[in-house]
Short mmCIF file of C-alpha atoms and ligand atoms in Angstrom, two decimals:
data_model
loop_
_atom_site.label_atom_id
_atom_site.label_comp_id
_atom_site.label_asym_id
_atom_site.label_seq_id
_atom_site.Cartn_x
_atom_site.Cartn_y
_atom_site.Cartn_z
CA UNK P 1 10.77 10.69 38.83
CA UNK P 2 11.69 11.62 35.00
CA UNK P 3 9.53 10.67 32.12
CA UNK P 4 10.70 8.85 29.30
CA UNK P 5 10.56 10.90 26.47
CA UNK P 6 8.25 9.21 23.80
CA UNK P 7 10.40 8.41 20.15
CA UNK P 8 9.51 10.53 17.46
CA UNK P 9 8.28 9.18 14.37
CA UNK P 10 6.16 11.13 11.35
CA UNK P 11 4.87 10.89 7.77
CA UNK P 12 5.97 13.07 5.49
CA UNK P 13 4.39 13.99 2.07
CA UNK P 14 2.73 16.65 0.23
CA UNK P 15 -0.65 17.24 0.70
CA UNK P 16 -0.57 15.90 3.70
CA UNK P 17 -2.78 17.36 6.06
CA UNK P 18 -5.67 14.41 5.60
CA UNK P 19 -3.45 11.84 6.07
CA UNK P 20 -4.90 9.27 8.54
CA UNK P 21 -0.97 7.89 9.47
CA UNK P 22 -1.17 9.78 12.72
CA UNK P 23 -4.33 8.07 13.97
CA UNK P 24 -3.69 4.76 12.97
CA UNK P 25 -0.33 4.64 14.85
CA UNK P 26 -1.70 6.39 17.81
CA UNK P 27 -3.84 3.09 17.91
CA UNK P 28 -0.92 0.98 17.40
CA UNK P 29 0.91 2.41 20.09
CA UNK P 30 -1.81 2.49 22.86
CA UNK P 31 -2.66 -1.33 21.97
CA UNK P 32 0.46 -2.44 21.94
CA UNK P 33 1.61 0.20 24.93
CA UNK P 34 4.69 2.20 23.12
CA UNK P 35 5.80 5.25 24.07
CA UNK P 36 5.90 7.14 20.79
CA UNK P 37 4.87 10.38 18.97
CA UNK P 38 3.48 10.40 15.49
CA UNK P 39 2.86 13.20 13.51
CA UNK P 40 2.43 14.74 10.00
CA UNK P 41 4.63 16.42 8.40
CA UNK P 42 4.41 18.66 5.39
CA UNK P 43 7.33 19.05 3.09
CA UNK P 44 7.20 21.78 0.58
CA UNK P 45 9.35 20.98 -2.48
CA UNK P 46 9.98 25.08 -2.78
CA UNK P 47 10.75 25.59 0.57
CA UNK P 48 13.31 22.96 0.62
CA UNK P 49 14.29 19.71 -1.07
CA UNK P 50 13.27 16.76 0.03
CA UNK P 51 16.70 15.44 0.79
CA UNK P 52 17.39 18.84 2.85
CA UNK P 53 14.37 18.24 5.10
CA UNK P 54 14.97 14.44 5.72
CA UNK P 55 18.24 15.40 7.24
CA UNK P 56 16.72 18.09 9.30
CA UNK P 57 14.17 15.65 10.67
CA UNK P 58 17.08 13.00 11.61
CA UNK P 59 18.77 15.79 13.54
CA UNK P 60 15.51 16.38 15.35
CA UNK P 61 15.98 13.35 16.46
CA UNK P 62 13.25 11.42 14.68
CA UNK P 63 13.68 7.64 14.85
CA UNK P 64 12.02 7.08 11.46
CA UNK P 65 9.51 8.07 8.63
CA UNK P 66 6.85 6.92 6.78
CA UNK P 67 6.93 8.80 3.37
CA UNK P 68 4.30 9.25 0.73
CA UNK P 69 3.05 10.85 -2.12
CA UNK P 70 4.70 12.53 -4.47
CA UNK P 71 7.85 11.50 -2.65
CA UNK P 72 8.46 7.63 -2.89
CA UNK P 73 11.48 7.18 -5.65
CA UNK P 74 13.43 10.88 -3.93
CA UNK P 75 12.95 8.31 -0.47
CA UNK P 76 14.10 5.42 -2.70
CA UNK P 77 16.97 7.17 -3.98
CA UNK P 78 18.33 8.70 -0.71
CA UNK P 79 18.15 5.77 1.48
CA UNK P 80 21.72 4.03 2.13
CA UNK P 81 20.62 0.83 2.24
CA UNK P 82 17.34 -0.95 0.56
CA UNK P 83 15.40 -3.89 1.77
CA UNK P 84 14.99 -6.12 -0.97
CA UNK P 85 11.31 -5.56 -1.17
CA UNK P 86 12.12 -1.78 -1.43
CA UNK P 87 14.56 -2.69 -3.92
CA UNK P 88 11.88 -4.75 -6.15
CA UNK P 89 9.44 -1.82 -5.81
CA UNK P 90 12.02 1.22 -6.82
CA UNK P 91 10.20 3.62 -3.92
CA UNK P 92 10.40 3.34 -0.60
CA UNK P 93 7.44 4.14 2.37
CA UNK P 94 9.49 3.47 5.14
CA UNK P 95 13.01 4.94 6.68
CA UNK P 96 14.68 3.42 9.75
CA UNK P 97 17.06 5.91 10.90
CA UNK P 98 19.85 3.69 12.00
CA UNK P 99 22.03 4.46 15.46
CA UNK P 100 25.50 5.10 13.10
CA UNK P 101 23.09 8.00 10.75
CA UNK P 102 22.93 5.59 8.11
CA UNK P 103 19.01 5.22 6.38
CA UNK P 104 17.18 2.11 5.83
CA UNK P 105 14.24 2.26 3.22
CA UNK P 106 11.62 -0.30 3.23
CA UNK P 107 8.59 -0.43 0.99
CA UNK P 108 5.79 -1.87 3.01
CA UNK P 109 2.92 -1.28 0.62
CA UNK P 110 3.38 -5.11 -0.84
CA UNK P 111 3.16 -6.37 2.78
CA UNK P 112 -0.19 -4.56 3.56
CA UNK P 113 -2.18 -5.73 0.92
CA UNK P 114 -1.25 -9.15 1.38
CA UNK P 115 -2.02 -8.77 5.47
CA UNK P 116 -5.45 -7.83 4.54
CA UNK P 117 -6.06 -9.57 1.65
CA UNK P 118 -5.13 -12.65 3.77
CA UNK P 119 -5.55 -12.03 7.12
CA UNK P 120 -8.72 -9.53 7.30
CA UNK P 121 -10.45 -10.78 3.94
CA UNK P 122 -9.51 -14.44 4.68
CA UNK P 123 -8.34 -14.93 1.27
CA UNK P 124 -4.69 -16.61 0.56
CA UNK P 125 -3.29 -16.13 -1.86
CA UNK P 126 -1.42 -19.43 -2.32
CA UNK P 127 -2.60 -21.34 -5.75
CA UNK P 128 -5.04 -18.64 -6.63
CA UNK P 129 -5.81 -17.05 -10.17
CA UNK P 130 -4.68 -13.17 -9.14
CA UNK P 131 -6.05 -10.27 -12.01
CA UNK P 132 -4.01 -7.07 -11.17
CA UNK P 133 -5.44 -3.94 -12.75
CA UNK P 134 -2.74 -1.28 -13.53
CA UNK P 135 0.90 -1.50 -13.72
CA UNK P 136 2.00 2.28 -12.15
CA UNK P 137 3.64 2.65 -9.23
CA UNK P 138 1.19 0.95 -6.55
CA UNK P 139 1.06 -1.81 -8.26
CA UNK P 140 4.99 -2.05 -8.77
CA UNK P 141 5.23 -1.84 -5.22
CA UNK P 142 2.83 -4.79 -4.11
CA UNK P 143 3.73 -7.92 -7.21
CA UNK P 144 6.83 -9.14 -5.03
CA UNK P 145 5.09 -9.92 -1.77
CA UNK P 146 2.21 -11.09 -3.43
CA UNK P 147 4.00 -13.86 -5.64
CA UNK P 148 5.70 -14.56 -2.60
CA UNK P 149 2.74 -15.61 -1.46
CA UNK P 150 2.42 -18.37 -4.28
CA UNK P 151 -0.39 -17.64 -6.16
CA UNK P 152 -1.25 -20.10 -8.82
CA UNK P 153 -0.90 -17.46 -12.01
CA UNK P 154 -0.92 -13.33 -12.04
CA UNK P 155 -1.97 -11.57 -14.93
CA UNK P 156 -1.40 -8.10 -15.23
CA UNK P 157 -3.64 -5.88 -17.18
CA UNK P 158 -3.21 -2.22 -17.64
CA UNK P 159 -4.31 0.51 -20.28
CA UNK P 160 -0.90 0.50 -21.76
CA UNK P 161 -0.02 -2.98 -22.24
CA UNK P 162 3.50 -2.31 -22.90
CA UNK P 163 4.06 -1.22 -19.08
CA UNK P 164 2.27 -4.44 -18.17
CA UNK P 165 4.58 -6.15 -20.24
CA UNK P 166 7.49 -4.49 -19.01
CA UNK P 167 6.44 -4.89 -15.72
CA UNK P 168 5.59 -8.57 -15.96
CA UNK P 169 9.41 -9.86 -17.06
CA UNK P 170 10.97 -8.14 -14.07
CA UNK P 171 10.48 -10.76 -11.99
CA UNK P 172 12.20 -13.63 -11.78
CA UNK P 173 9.66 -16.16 -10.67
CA UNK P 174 8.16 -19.51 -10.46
CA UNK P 175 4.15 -18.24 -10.82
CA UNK P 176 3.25 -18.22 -14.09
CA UNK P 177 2.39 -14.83 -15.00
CA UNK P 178 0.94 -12.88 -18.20
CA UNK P 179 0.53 -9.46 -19.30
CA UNK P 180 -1.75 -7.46 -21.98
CA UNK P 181 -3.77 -4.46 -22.19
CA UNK P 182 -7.66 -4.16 -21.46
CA UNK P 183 -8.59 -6.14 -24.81
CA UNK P 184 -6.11 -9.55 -24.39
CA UNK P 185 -7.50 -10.02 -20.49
CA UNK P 186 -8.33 -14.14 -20.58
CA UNK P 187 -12.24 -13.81 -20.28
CA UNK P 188 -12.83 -16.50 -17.37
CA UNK P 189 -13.30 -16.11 -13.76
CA UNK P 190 -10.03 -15.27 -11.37
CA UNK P 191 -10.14 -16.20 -7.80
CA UNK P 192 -8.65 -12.31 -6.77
CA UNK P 193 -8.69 -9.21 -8.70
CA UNK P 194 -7.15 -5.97 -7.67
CA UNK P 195 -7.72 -2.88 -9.17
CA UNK P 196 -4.49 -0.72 -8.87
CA UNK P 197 -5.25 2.15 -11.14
CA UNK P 198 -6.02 5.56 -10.17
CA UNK P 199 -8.92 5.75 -12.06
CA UNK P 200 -11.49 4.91 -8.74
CA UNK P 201 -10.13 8.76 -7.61
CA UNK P 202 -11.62 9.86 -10.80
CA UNK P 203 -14.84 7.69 -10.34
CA UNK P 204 -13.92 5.93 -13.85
CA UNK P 205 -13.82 2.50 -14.60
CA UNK P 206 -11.43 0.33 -16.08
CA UNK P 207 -13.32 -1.22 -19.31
CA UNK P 208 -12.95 -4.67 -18.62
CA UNK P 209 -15.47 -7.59 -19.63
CA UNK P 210 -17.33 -8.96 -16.32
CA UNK P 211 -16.32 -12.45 -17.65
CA UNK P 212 -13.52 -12.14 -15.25
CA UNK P 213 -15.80 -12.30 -12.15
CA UNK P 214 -16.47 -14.84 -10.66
CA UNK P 215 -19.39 -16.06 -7.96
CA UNK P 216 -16.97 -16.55 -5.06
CA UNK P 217 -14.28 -13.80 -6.34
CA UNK P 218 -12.61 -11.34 -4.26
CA UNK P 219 -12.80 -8.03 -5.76
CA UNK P 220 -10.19 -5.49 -4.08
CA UNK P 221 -9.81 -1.82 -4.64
CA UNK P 222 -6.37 -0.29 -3.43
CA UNK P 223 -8.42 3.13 -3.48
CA UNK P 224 -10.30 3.53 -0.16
CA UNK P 225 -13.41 6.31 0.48
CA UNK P 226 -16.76 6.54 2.42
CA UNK P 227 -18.50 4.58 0.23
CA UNK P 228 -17.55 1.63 -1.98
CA UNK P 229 -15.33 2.37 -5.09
CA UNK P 230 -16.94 2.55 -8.57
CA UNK P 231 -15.13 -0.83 -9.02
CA UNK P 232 -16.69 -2.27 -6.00
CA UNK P 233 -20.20 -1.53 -6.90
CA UNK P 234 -19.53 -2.86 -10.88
CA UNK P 235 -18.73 -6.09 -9.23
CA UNK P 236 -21.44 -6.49 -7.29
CA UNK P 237 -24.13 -5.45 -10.16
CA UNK P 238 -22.80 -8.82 -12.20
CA UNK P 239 -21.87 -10.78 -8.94
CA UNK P 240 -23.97 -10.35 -6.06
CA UNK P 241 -22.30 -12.67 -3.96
CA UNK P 242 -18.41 -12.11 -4.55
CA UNK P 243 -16.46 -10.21 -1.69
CA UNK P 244 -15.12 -6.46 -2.33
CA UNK P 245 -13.42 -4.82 -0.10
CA UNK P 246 -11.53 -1.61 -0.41
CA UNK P 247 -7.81 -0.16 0.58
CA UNK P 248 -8.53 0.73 3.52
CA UNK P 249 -7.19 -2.44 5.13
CA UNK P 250 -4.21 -2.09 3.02
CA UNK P 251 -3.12 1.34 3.93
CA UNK P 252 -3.36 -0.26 8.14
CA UNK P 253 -1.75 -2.77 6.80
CA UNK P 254 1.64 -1.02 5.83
CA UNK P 255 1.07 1.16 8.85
CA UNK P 256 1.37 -1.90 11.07
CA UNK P 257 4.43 -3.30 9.14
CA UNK P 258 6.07 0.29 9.35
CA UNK P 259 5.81 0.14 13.04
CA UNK P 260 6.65 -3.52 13.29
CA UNK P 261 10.09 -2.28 12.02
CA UNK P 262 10.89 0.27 14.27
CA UNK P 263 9.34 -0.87 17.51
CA UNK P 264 9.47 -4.63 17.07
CA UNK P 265 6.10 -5.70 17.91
CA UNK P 266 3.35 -6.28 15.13
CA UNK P 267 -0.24 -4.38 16.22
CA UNK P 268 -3.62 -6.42 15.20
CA UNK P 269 -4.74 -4.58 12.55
CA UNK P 270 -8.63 -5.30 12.58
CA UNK P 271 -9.70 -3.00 15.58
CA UNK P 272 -7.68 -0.37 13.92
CA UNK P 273 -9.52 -0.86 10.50
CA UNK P 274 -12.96 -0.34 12.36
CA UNK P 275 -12.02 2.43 14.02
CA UNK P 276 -10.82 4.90 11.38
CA UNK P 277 -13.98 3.25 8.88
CA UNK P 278 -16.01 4.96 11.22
CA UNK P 279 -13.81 7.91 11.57
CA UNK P 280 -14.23 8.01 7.96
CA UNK P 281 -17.92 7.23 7.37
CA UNK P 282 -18.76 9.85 9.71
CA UNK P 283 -16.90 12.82 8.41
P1 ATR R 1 0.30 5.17 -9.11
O1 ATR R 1 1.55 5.45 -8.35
O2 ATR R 1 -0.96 5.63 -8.41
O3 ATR R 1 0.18 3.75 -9.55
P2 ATR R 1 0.96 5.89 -11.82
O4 ATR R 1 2.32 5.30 -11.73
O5 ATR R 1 0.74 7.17 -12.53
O6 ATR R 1 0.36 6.13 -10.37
O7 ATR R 1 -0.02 4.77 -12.44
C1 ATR R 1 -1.38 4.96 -12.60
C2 ATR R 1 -2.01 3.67 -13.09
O8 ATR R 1 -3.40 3.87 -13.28
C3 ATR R 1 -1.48 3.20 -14.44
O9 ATR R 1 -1.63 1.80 -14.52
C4 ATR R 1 -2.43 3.92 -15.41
O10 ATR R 1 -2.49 3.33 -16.69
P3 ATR R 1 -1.40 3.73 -17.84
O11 ATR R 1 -0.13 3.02 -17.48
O12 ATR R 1 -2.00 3.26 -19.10
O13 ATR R 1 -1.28 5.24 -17.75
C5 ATR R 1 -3.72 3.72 -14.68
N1 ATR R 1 -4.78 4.69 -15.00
C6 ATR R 1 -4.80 6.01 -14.70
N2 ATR R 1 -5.97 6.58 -15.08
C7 ATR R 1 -6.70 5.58 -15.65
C8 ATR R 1 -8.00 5.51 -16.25
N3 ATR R 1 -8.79 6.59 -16.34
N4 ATR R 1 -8.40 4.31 -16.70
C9 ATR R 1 -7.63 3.22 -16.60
N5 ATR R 1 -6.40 3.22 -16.06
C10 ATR R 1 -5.95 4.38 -15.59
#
């Protein structure tokens, strides 16, 4: 009897050697019973350009990638065709390689916060006051499937307001949004605020008033560690009872969307969470 060879699917980035990709997809694939390989790969820029490597990978027969840092926009601009969500975003996570060679690039960043946002935290998003923290590239990459989602305003905040700004008019949408720096933030309570900076990785915190909290808000960092963000824990010193939750969820998330797109079938995403929390929490 022969044995189906598994498909062969990796992540690709640089560092790469914590990522947790491999993991979480193993979990995918024994819940939902798929016969696949994930695995890591390192691409060194010096060694060989990123473009040069992608193609060696498709004639290894890989069925698809997931990509990240520092190598989102080179995925974005070497993909053949674009989702429309990758298109909105300007960097891609995800490339399908197609049957005729051609590459499809998705971006399904977006997608992952709002499946746990919505589905783990139990929070739509439809009608709500949204606060989004940052306007860089992770935040770029998550404002189309959130408005999507109807939200009842979005106001984007970030250290430069220009980018905010800039950010802000590029889409074309019914949800009333806003932009400004840290010192034009409305001071009352929104029902969700995400924190998309980068300053969690340096422990800092954006200087914003705690008038934006409110009792019942949901406080989400798109950073994820051991312990609860710097953000986390300043929202729970003025509001003891609002929910935080970190990016861990979000980071399944787009897992689970990447491998709805190549194998079809959509994993649950909670047991996964659990399990690499306590991977995580014990290392
Ligand atoms: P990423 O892809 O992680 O979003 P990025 O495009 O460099 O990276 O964006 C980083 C974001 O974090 C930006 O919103 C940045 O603010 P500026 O646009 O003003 O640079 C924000 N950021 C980085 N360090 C920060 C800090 N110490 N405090 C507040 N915001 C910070």
């Amino acid at each position: 009897m022969s044995q189906i060879e598994p498909d062969k699917y990796a992540v690709v980035g640089d560092p790469i050697a914590h990522s947790k990709s491999p993991l979480i997809h193993r979990l995918f694939a024994q819940q939902t019973a798929q016969n696949i390989r994930y695995e890591a790969i390192r691409i060194d820029s010096e060694e060989l350009s990123f473009a040069q490597a992608i193609e060696q990978l498709k004639q290894e027969g890989f069925k698809g990638l997931n990509i990240t840092v520092p190598y989102k926009v080179d995925a974005f601009e070497q993909a053949n065709q674009l989702t429309a969500r990758a298109q909105v975003a300007q960097a891609v996570n995800t490339f399908v390689f197609e049957a005729d060679g051609q590459i499809l690039g998705d971006n399904t960043d977006g997608a992952g916060l709002v499946l746990d946002i919505e589905q783990n935290a139990k929070r739509p998003f439809k009608d709500q006051r949204v606060l989004i923290i940052g306007a860089g590239g992770a935040v770029q990459g998550i404002l189309q499937p959130l408005l999507a989602k109807q939200p009842g305003r979005v106001h984007i905040a970030n250290r430069t307001a220009k980018r905010a700004q800039v950010l802000g008019e590029r889409f074309d949408t019914s949800v009333p949004m806003s932009a400004s720096g840290w010192d034009a933030i409305p001071l009352e309570p929104f029902d969700i605020i995400i924190n998309g900076t980068s300053a969690s990785l340096e422990g800092k915190l954006p200087p914003i008033s705690e008038k934006v909290l409110g009792a019942h808000s949901l406080v989400y960092d798109m950073m994820y560690g051991a312990q609860p963000t710097v953000f986390m824990n300043w929202a729970k010193q003025h509001q003891p009872n609002c929910q935080t939750l970190d990016g861990l969820g979000m980071l399944v998330g787009q897992a689970a969307e990447s491998f709805a797109l190549w194998r079809g079938v959509k994993p649950d995403i909670q047991p996964v969470i659990a399990a690499v929390r306590k991977l995580i929490q014990s290392n």
